[in-house]
Structures are given as C-alpha cells and as structure tokens.
Tab-separated table of C-alpha atoms in Angstrom:
chain	number	residue	atom	x	y	z
A	1	MET	CA	-52.050	-17.972	-0.657
A	2	VAL	CA	-54.372	-16.075	-3.081
A	3	VAL	CA	-53.774	-12.402	-3.881
A	4	ALA	CA	-56.624	-10.691	-5.701
A	5	GLY	CA	-56.151	-7.490	-7.661
A	6	GLY	CA	-57.396	-5.922	-10.859
A	7	GLY	CA	-60.098	-8.530	-11.217
A	8	ALA	CA	-57.638	-11.437	-11.342
A	9	ALA	CA	-56.495	-13.910	-8.759
A	10	VAL	CA	-52.784	-14.607	-8.452
A	11	TYR	CA	-51.591	-17.707	-6.664
A	12	VAL	CA	-48.327	-17.277	-4.740
A	13	THR	CA	-46.594	-20.216	-3.165
A	14	SER	CA	-44.948	-19.321	0.125
A	15	HIS	CA	-42.555	-21.211	2.353
A	16	PRO	CA	-42.864	-19.690	5.815
A	17	GLY	CA	-40.269	-22.047	7.243
A	18	LYS	CA	-37.575	-21.266	4.650
A	19	ARG	CA	-34.962	-18.728	5.720
A	20	LYS	CA	-32.490	-16.757	3.717
A	21	PRO	CA	-28.895	-17.987	3.967
A	22	PRO	CA	-26.792	-15.991	6.419
A	23	PRO	CA	-24.536	-13.332	4.920
A	24	PRO	CA	-20.859	-14.261	4.548
A	25	ALA	CA	-18.610	-13.512	7.491
A	26	PRO	CA	-16.774	-10.200	7.193
A	27	ILE	CA	-13.163	-10.204	6.117
A	28	ALA	CA	-10.892	-9.548	9.100
A	29	ILE	CA	-7.929	-7.210	8.783
A	30	ARG	CA	-5.459	-7.453	11.644
A	31	LEU	CA	-1.934	-6.506	12.687
A	32	ALA	CA	0.180	-9.555	13.458
A	33	ALA	CA	3.544	-9.727	15.178
A	34	LEU	CA	6.453	-10.031	12.769
A	35	SER	CA	9.533	-11.422	14.435
A	36	GLU	CA	12.479	-13.249	12.920
A	37	PRO	CA	15.155	-14.724	15.187
A	38	ARG	CA	18.680	-13.362	14.954
A	39	SER	CA	20.730	-14.943	12.181
A	40	ALA	CA	24.307	-14.616	11.005
A	41	LEU	CA	25.538	-12.281	8.258
A	42	PRO	CA	28.545	-13.269	6.096
A	43	ALA	CA	31.098	-10.967	7.791
A	44	GLY	CA	30.200	-11.910	11.346
A	45	GLY	CA	27.302	-9.527	11.907
A	46	THR	CA	23.807	-10.598	12.906
A	47	TRP	CA	20.347	-9.764	11.640
A	48	ALA	CA	16.857	-9.912	13.186
A	49	VAL	CA	13.412	-8.470	12.449
A	50	ASP	CA	10.883	-6.986	14.856
A	51	GLY	CA	7.556	-5.270	14.217
A	52	GLN	CA	4.127	-5.967	12.761
A	53	VAL	CA	2.613	-6.963	9.433
A	54	VAL	CA	-0.956	-6.614	8.133
A	55	THR	CA	-2.852	-9.885	7.702
A	56	VAL	CA	-6.181	-10.892	6.163
A	57	SER	CA	-8.514	-13.744	7.125
A	58	GLY	CA	-12.093	-14.846	6.616
A	59	HIS	CA	-12.347	-15.679	2.912
A	60	LYS	CA	-14.459	-18.685	2.029
A	61	ASP	CA	-11.491	-20.003	0.065
A	62	PRO	CA	-8.473	-20.126	2.430
A	63	ALA	CA	-6.168	-19.960	-0.588
A	64	VAL	CA	-7.223	-16.339	-1.123
A	65	ASP	CA	-6.111	-15.502	2.424
A	66	THR	CA	-2.789	-17.233	1.799
A	67	THR	CA	-2.235	-15.295	-1.425
A	68	LEU	CA	-3.166	-11.977	0.156
A	69	ASN	CA	-0.966	-12.479	3.207
A	70	ALA	CA	2.015	-13.366	1.043
A	71	ALA	CA	1.434	-10.205	-1.000
A	72	LEU	CA	1.075	-8.048	2.116
A	73	ARG	CA	4.419	-9.285	3.407
A	74	ALA	CA	6.291	-9.275	0.083
A	75	PRO	CA	7.528	-5.631	0.205
A	76	LEU	CA	9.106	-6.308	3.595
A	77	ASP	CA	10.867	-9.466	2.445
A	78	GLN	CA	12.164	-7.557	-0.573
A	79	ARG	CA	13.497	-4.751	1.626
A	80	TRP	CA	15.161	-7.185	4.046
A	81	THR	CA	16.891	-8.915	1.129
A	82	GLU	CA	18.264	-5.536	0.021
A	83	VAL	CA	19.374	-4.610	3.535
A	84	ARG	CA	21.032	-7.942	4.279
A	85	SER	CA	22.989	-7.647	1.051
A	86	LEU	CA	24.191	-4.151	1.997
A	87	LEU	CA	25.112	-5.212	5.532
A	88	GLY	CA	26.616	-8.552	4.590
A	89	GLY	CA	30.187	-7.266	4.750
A	90	GLN	CA	29.762	-5.491	8.086
A	91	PRO	CA	30.162	-6.763	11.651
A	92	GLY	CA	27.710	-5.764	14.342
A	93	ALA	CA	24.129	-6.488	15.353
A	94	TYR	CA	21.312	-5.113	13.186
A	95	THR	CA	17.542	-5.236	13.558
A	96	GLY	CA	14.962	-4.396	10.945
A	97	THR	CA	11.863	-2.716	12.360
A	98	VAL	CA	8.415	-2.426	10.788
A	99	ARG	CA	5.485	-0.152	11.592
A	100	PRO	CA	2.391	-0.635	9.377
A	101	THR	CA	-0.373	1.865	8.650
A	102	ILE	CA	-3.608	0.917	6.874
A	103	LEU	CA	-4.299	3.927	4.670
A	104	LEU	CA	-7.349	2.618	2.790
A	105	ARG	CA	-9.857	-0.113	3.536
A	106	VAL	CA	-12.828	-0.266	1.200
A	107	PRO	CA	-14.878	-3.345	0.235
A	108	LYS	CA	-12.565	-4.243	-2.641
A	109	LEU	CA	-9.163	-2.727	-1.849
A	110	LEU	CA	-6.731	-2.645	1.048
A	111	SER	CA	-3.749	-0.308	0.863
A	112	VAL	CA	-0.945	-0.456	3.410
A	113	ARG	CA	2.162	1.609	4.042
A	114	TYR	CA	5.061	0.158	6.018
A	115	ASP	CA	7.640	2.374	7.718
A	116	VAL	CA	10.810	0.274	7.839
A	117	ASP	CA	14.096	1.093	9.499
A	118	VAL	CA	17.362	-0.534	10.532
A	119	GLN	CA	18.724	-0.307	14.056
A	120	GLY	CA	22.444	-0.742	14.658
A	121	GLN	CA	25.662	0.945	13.571
A	122	VAL	CA	24.242	2.492	10.388
A	123	GLY	CA	24.106	6.016	9.012
A	124	THR	CA	21.157	7.975	7.644
A	125	GLY	CA	18.881	6.915	4.825
A	126	TRP	CA	17.946	3.443	6.051
A	127	ASP	CA	14.449	4.443	7.174
A	128	GLN	CA	12.327	3.954	4.096
A	129	ALA	CA	8.659	3.437	3.334
A	130	ARG	CA	7.260	0.517	1.396
A	131	ALA	CA	3.647	0.109	0.260
A	132	VAL	CA	1.330	-2.517	-1.163
A	133	THR	CA	-2.292	-2.532	-2.329
A	134	VAL	CA	-4.333	-5.734	-2.698
A	135	ASP	CA	-7.690	-6.667	-4.185
A	136	LEU	CA	-9.600	-8.320	-1.336
A	137	ASP	CA	-11.945	-10.150	-3.708
A	138	THR	CA	-9.466	-11.793	-6.063
A	139	GLY	CA	-6.176	-11.747	-4.167
A	140	THR	CA	-4.569	-9.681	-6.912
A	141	ALA	CA	-1.658	-7.601	-5.610
A	142	TYR	CA	-0.489	-4.220	-6.823
A	143	ALA	CA	2.908	-5.069	-5.408
A	144	ARG	CA	4.919	-2.305	-7.077
A	145	PRO	CA	3.930	1.352	-7.354
A	146	VAL	CA	3.982	1.090	-11.136
A	147	ASP	CA	1.300	-1.633	-10.970
A	148	LEU	CA	-1.321	0.904	-9.829
A	149	PHE	CA	-0.967	2.982	-12.974
A	150	ARG	CA	-2.136	2.524	-16.527
A	151	THR	CA	0.602	4.728	-17.989
A	152	PRO	CA	3.755	2.732	-18.762
A	153	SER	CA	7.194	3.858	-17.653
A	154	PRO	CA	9.072	6.104	-18.329
A	155	ALA	CA	6.113	8.238	-19.362
A	156	LEU	CA	4.596	7.609	-15.941
A	157	SER	CA	7.461	9.189	-14.007
A	158	SER	CA	7.382	12.259	-16.253
A	159	ALA	CA	3.640	12.680	-15.681
A	160	LEU	CA	3.667	11.889	-11.968
A	161	SER	CA	6.717	13.834	-10.769
A	162	PRO	CA	5.319	17.365	-11.250
A	163	LYS	CA	2.039	16.409	-9.567
A	164	VAL	CA	3.898	15.104	-6.511
A	165	LEU	CA	6.271	18.069	-6.430
A	166	ALA	CA	3.326	20.487	-6.370
A	167	HIS	CA	2.131	18.949	-3.073
A	168	LEU	CA	5.479	18.627	-1.310
A	169	PRO	CA	6.243	21.163	1.457
A	170	GLY	CA	8.057	24.045	-0.159
A	171	HIS	CA	7.606	22.371	-3.563
A	172	ARG	CA	11.065	20.824	-3.234
A	173	TRP	CA	12.236	17.223	-3.329
A	174	CYS	CA	14.765	18.009	-0.598
A	175	PRO	CA	14.499	21.268	1.358
A	176	ARG	CA	18.221	21.460	2.134
A	177	GLU	CA	19.651	20.856	-1.323
A	178	PRO	CA	19.399	22.343	-4.819
A	179	ALA	CA	16.609	21.141	-7.067
A	180	GLY	CA	17.475	17.913	-8.806
A	181	PRO	CA	15.836	14.893	-10.387
A	182	GLY	CA	12.434	13.734	-9.266
A	183	ILE	CA	10.872	10.291	-9.360
A	184	THR	CA	12.293	7.876	-11.902
A	185	ALA	CA	10.782	4.860	-13.603
A	186	ARG	CA	13.266	2.608	-11.803
A	187	GLN	CA	12.134	3.818	-8.383
A	188	LEU	CA	8.475	3.226	-9.231
A	189	THR	CA	9.367	-0.318	-10.265
A	190	SER	CA	11.675	-1.126	-7.353
A	191	GLY	CA	9.392	0.344	-4.684
A	192	GLU	CA	11.994	2.823	-3.391
A	193	VAL	CA	9.269	5.402	-3.948
A	194	ALA	CA	6.202	4.078	-2.116
A	195	VAL	CA	2.722	4.786	-3.489
A	196	ALA	CA	-0.356	3.895	-1.451
A	197	LEU	CA	-4.046	4.720	-1.759
A	198	THR	CA	-5.948	6.864	0.746
A	199	PRO	CA	-9.634	7.852	0.877
A	200	SER	CA	-8.877	11.097	-0.981
A	201	GLY	CA	-5.913	10.346	-3.222
A	202	ILE	CA	-2.500	8.725	-3.462
A	203	ARG	CA	0.209	9.098	-0.847
A	204	VAL	CA	3.709	9.154	-2.302
A	205	SER	CA	6.575	8.624	0.157
A	206	TYR	CA	10.323	8.448	-0.319
A	207	GLN	CA	13.631	8.746	1.487
A	208	GLY	CA	15.716	11.593	0.068
A	209	ALA	CA	18.671	9.270	-0.425
A	210	ALA	CA	16.562	7.082	-2.744
A	211	LEU	CA	16.167	10.034	-5.127
A	212	GLY	CA	19.862	10.815	-5.144
A	213	TYR	CA	19.889	13.407	-2.374
A	214	SER	CA	21.720	13.008	0.924
A	215	GLY	CA	20.280	10.900	3.706
A	216	ALA	CA	19.950	14.086	5.743
A	217	CYS	CA	16.946	15.013	3.602
A	218	GLY	CA	15.016	12.410	5.542
A	219	ASN	CA	11.620	11.015	4.652
A	220	ARG	CA	9.361	13.111	2.490
A	221	GLY	CA	5.821	12.621	1.299
A	222	ALA	CA	2.901	14.183	-0.500
A	223	ASP	CA	-0.828	13.504	-0.785
A	224	VAL	CA	-2.038	14.004	-4.344
A	225	PRO	CA	-5.850	14.124	-4.834
A	226	TYR	CA	-7.477	11.556	-7.085
A	227	GLY	CA	-8.753	14.355	-9.283
A	228	GLU	CA	-5.172	15.078	-10.351
A	229	VAL	CA	-4.087	11.498	-11.020
A	230	ALA	CA	-7.306	9.762	-12.124
A	231	SER	CA	-6.126	9.634	-15.722
A	232	LEU	CA	-2.891	7.912	-14.651
A	233	LEU	CA	-4.357	5.219	-12.391
A	234	LYS	CA	-5.771	1.968	-13.745
A	235	PRO	CA	-9.562	2.030	-14.334
A	236	GLN	CA	-10.185	-0.857	-11.913
A	237	VAL	CA	-8.362	1.048	-9.192
A	238	MET	CA	-10.368	4.223	-9.773
A	239	ALA	CA	-13.593	2.203	-9.828
A	240	ALA	CA	-12.873	0.838	-6.341
A	241	VAL	CA	-11.744	3.985	-4.507
A	242	PRO	CA	-14.158	6.600	-3.058
A	243	TYR	CA	-13.939	8.960	-6.023
A	244	PRO	CA	-15.614	11.071	-7.182
A	245	VAL	CA	-16.903	12.183	-3.799
A	246	THR	CA	-20.636	12.804	-3.950
A	247	SER	CA	-22.753	14.605	-1.425
A	248	VAL	CA	-26.435	13.959	-0.855
A	249	ARG	CA	-28.537	16.919	0.178
A	250	PRO	CA	-31.171	16.216	2.827
A	251	THR	CA	-34.748	16.126	1.590
A	252	PRO	CA	-36.546	19.343	2.593
C-alpha cells in the first residue's frame, strides 16, 4: 500500500489477515466453601470449621494462584491455631466460623476482611476480625497489618493510634470503660488488630479484649481516610489504591 503526503510516497506493508492476540482472561475472585471435619482436642473436646474463604484463579502461571490462595487463607489458619491451643484443655464441641468481606478490588490489589468466631461453650471476646491484602500481579502478601506500612514499629503504633481513635464512635477505644492503651506494635504484628484497605482509606478493626479491655466491649472499628495515613503506608500500596481521588469536569 502506498500513502502519499507532503510530496513523498511512503510504503506501508500491511497484513490484513493478521489479528491481534486476544487479551488475557480476567482474574476471577470467588468465595469458596471452607469446611474442616470435626477433630479431637487434647482434653476430649472437638473442633471443626465452617464458612467461606476468598480464592483467586485465572493467572497464566498457576503457581501465582497457589501462592495467592495460600496467603488469603493464612490469617484463618493462624487464628485456628491460636483458638485450638486455648481450647485444648476444655471438653465440649467447638466450631470456628468465617464470614469474608472483600473490601477492595483494584487491578493490582485485593484486600479482604474475615469475621471469625467460635461457637460452643465459650465466653465473650472470641469473635475477632482478621485481614489480608495481596498483590494480584506478583502474589506478594501483606499478611500482617504492619506489612502495609513503611513506618517500623513501635513508631507505627504511636502514629496510627491517634488517627484511629479520632474516627472511632465517641472517640473511645471501649465505650463502657475508662480510657486506656490503644493499638500496640505487638497487635499490629500478630494481626489481633486487623487492617484492610477500602476504596477511600484503611479500615481498622479489633475486639476490645485484644486491646486489654473486657470482652463486653465487643468489636470496634474505624475507617481512616487515605489522606490521613498516606505518609504511613508503603509507597507501592499508595500507588495502587484509588488515591488521590480526581474528578473530571465535563467539557462544556
């Protein structure tokens, strides 16, 4: 084919039969049943698990799916290990339950919060949140809350606690008890304080008992805008979330 312009002829070779390769299949995010059969505890009790877990599929390299799915389940396995240890000396039948919520799904990141509880002859304080964020491209997991932040502990807990407290109802860690300690570095490392990403900021969740208050305080949580924690979060995290929010005015 000859294209003439500006007094010169340009020869362009075309291949009308050649097609562009199809785009890669989208990554699928699904809820899968999570069920573990009843097993024995050391003192004669029994333990089982019932609920759902978030799964990923569709990567060209199946190993990435395997890595991601292990990371998405890891906070639950960690919690069940803790619970089984605490219940090991007790008789009775216990069941761990899981309810997942996908809080953020953007091209690069997936952030999930799990509400976990224990059914059986237990008191208050067993219903706790766990969270995990994964990089859908690389399989990298931000498995612990502290992994999302650039600021090392314990400086992180000192910087984060007042920001969370400012967004809690009543600006109190526990509405029924006197003011006490806030979030510690240990809790951000262990996952007892769950931190997940949302479209507008971070969601921090905790059970009052995990912060040293009574179990009657129940579950508490706060949404802190990205604008208040951008300097604390890792640059690669901030680069992947929808912040800053920009608005496009329509053309007159």
